[in-house]
mmCIF file of the C-alpha atoms, coordinates in Angstrom:
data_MODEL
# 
_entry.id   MODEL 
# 
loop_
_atom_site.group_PDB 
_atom_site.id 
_atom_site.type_symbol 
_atom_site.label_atom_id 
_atom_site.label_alt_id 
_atom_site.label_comp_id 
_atom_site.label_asym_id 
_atom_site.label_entity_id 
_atom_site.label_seq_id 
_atom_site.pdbx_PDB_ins_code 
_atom_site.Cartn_x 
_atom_site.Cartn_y 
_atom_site.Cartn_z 
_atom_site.occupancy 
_atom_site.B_iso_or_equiv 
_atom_site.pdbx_formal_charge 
_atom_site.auth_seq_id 
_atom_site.auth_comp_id 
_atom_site.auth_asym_id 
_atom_site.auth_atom_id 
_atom_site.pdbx_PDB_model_num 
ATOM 1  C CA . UNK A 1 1  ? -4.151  4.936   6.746   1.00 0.00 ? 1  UNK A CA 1 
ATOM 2  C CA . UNK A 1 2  ? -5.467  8.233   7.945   1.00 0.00 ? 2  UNK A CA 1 
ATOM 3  C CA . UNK A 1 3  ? -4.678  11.731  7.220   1.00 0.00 ? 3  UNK A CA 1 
ATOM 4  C CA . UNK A 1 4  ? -3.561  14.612  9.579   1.00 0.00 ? 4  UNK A CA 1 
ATOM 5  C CA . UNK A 1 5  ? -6.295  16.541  11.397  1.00 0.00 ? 5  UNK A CA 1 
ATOM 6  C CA . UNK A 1 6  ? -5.260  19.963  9.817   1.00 0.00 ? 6  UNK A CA 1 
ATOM 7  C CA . UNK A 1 7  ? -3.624  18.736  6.188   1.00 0.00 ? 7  UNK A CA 1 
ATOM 8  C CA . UNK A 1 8  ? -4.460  16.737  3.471   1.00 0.00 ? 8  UNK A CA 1 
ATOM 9  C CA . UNK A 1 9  ? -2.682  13.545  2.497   1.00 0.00 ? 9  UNK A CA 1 
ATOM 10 C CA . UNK A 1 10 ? -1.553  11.619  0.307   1.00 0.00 ? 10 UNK A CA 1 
ATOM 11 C CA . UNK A 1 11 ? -1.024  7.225   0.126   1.00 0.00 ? 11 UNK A CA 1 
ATOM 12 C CA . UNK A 1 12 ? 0.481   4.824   -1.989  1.00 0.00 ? 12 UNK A CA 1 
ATOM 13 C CA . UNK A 1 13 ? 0.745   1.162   -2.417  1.00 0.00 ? 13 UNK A CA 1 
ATOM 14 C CA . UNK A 1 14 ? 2.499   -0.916  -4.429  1.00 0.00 ? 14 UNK A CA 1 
ATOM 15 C CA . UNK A 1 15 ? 2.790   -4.753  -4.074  1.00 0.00 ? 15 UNK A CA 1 
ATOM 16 C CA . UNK A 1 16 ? 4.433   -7.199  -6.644  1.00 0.00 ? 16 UNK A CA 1 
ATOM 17 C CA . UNK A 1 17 ? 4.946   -10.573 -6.977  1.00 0.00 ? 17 UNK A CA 1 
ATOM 18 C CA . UNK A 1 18 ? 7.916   -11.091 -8.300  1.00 0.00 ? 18 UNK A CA 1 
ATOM 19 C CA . UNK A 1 19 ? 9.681   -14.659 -9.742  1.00 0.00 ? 19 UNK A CA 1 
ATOM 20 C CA . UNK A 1 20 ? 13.282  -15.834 -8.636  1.00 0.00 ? 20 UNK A CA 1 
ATOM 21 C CA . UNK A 1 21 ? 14.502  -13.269 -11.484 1.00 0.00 ? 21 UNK A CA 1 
ATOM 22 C CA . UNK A 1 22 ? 12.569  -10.365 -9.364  1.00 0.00 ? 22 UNK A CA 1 
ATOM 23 C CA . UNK A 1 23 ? 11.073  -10.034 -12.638 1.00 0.00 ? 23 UNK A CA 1 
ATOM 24 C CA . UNK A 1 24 ? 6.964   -9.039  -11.640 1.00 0.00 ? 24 UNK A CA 1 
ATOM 25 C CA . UNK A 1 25 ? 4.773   -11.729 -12.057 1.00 0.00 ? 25 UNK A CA 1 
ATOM 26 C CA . UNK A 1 26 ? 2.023   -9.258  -11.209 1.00 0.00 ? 26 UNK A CA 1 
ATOM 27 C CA . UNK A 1 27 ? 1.490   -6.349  -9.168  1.00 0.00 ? 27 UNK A CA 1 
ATOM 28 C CA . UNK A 1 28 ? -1.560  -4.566  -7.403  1.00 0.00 ? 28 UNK A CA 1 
ATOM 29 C CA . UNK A 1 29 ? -0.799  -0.697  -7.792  1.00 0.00 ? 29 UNK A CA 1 
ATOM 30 C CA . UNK A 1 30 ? -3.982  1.167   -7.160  1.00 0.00 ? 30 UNK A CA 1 
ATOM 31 C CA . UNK A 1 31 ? -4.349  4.834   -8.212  1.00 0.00 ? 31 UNK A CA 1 
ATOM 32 C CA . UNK A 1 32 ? -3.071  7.625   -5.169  1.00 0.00 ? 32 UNK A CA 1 
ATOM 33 C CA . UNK A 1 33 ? -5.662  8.425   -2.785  1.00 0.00 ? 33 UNK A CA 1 
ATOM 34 C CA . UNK A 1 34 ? -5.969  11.621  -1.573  1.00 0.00 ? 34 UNK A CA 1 
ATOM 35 C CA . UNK A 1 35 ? -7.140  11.745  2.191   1.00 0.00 ? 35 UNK A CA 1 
ATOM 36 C CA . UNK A 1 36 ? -9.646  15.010  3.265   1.00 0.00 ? 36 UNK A CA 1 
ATOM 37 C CA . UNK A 1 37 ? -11.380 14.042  6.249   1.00 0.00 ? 37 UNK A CA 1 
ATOM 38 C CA . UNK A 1 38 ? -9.298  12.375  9.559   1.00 0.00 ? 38 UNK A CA 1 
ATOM 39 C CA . UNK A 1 39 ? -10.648 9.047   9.422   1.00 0.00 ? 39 UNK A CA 1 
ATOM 40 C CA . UNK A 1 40 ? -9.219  5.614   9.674   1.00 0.00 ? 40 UNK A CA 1 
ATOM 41 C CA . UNK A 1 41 ? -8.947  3.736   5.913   1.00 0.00 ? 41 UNK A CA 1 
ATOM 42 C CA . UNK A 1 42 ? -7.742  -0.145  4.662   1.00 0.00 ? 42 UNK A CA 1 
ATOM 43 C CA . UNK A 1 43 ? -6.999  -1.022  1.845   1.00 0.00 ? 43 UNK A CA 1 
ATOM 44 C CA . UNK A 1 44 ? -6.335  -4.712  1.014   1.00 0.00 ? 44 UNK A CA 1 
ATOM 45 C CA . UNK A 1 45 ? -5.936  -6.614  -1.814  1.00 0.00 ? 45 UNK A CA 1 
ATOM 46 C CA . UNK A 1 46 ? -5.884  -10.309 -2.555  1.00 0.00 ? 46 UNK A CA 1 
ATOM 47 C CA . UNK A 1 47 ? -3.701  -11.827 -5.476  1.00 0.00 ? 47 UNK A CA 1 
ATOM 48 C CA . UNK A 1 48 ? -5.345  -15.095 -7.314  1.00 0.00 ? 48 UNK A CA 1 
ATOM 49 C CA . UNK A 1 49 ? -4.745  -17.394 -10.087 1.00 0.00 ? 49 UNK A CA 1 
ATOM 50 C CA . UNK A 1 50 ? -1.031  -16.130 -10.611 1.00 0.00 ? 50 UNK A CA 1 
ATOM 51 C CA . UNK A 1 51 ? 0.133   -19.028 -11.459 1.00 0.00 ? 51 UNK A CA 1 
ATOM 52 C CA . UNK A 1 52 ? 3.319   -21.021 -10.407 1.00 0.00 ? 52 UNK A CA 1 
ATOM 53 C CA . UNK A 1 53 ? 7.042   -19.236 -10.237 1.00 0.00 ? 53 UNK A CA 1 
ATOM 54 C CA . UNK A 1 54 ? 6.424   -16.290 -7.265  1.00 0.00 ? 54 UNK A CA 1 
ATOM 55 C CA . UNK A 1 55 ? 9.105   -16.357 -4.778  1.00 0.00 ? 55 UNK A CA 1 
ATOM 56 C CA . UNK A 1 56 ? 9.284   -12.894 -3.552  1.00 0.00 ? 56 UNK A CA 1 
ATOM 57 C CA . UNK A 1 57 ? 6.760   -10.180 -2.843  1.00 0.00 ? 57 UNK A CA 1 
ATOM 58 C CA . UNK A 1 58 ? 7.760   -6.354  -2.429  1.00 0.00 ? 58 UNK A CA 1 
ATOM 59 C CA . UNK A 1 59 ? 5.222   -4.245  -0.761  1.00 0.00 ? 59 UNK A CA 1 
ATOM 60 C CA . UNK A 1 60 ? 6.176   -0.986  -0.257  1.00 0.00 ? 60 UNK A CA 1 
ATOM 61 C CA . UNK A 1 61 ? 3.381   2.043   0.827   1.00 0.00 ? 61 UNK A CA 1 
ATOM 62 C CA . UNK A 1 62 ? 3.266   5.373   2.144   1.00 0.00 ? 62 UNK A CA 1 
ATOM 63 C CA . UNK A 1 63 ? 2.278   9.112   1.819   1.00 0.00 ? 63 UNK A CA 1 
ATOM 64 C CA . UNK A 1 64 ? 2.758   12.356  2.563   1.00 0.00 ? 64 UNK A CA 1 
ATOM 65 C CA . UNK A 1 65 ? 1.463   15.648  3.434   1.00 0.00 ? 65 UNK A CA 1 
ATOM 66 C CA . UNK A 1 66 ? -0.353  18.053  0.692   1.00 0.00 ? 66 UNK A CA 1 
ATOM 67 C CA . UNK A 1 67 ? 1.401   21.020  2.616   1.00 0.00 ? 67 UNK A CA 1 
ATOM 68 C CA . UNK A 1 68 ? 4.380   20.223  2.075   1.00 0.00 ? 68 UNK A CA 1 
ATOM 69 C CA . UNK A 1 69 ? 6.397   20.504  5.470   1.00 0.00 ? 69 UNK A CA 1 
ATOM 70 C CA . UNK A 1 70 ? 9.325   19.483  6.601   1.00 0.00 ? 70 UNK A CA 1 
ATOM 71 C CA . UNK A 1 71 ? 9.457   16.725  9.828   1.00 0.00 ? 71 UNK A CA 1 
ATOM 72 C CA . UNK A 1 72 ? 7.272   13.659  10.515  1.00 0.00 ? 72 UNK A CA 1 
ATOM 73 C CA . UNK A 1 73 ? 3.982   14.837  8.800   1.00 0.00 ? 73 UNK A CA 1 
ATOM 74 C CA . UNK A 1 74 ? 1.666   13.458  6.160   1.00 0.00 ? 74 UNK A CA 1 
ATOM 75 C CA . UNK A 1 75 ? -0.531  10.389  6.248   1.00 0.00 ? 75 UNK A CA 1 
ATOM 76 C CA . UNK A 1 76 ? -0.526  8.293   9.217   1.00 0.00 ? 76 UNK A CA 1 
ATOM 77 C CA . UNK A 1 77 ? -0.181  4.250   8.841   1.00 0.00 ? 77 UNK A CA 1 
ATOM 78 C CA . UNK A 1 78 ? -0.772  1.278   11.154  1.00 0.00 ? 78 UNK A CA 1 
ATOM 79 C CA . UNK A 1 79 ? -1.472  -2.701  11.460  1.00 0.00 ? 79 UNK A CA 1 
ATOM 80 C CA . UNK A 1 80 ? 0.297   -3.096  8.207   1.00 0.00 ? 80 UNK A CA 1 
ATOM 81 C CA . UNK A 1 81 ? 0.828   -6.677  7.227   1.00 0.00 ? 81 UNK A CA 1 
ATOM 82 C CA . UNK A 1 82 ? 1.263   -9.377  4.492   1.00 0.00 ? 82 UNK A CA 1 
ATOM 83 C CA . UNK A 1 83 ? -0.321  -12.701 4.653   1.00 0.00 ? 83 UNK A CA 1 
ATOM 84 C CA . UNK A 1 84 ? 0.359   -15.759 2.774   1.00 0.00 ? 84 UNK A CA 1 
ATOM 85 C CA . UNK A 1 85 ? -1.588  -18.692 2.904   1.00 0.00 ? 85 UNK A CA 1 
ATOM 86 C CA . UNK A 1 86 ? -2.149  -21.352 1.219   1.00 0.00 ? 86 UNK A CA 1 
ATOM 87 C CA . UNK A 1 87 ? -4.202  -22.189 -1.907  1.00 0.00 ? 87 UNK A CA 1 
ATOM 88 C CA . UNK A 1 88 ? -7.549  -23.608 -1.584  1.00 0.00 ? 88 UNK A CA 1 
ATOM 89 C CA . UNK A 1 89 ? -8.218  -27.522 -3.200  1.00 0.00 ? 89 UNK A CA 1 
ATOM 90 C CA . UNK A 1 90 ? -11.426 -27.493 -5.259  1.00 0.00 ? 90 UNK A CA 1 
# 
């Protein structure tokens, strides 16, 4: 994520694993970051030891502008993705 070149920005995530009763299992929900200088971000996160019952995930992220206008403004996003793979055998 990156903000604008002349506004501040905002992002968001929010991912949650969630069992076949979309009831969270557990979720990574960081605090908002608030973007000053134009520069490329990431922010990942990796889930462990969640034990047994996840069949969905819902990731939803995003931002906006600190200005406030109207159109396609705010924080800019790209490569976004969700990997699954499997657990490691001790």
């Amino acid at each position: 994520y990156s903000p604008r070149s002349d506004c501040h920005s905002q992002y968001e995530v929010r991912v949650d694993l969630l069992n076949q009763n979309m009831e969270v299992v557990q979720r990574f929900a960081p605090e908002t970051v608030i973007c000053y200088i134009e520069e490329w971000n990431e922010m990942t996160h990796l889930f462990q030891n969640y034990g047994p019952g996840v069949r969905y995930i819902k990731f939803v992220h995003g931002g906006k502008d600190l200005r406030w206008w109207k159109g396609f403004y705010g924080i800019r996003l790209t490569n976004t993705c969700v990997e699954i793979c499997p657990a490691r055998e001790a």
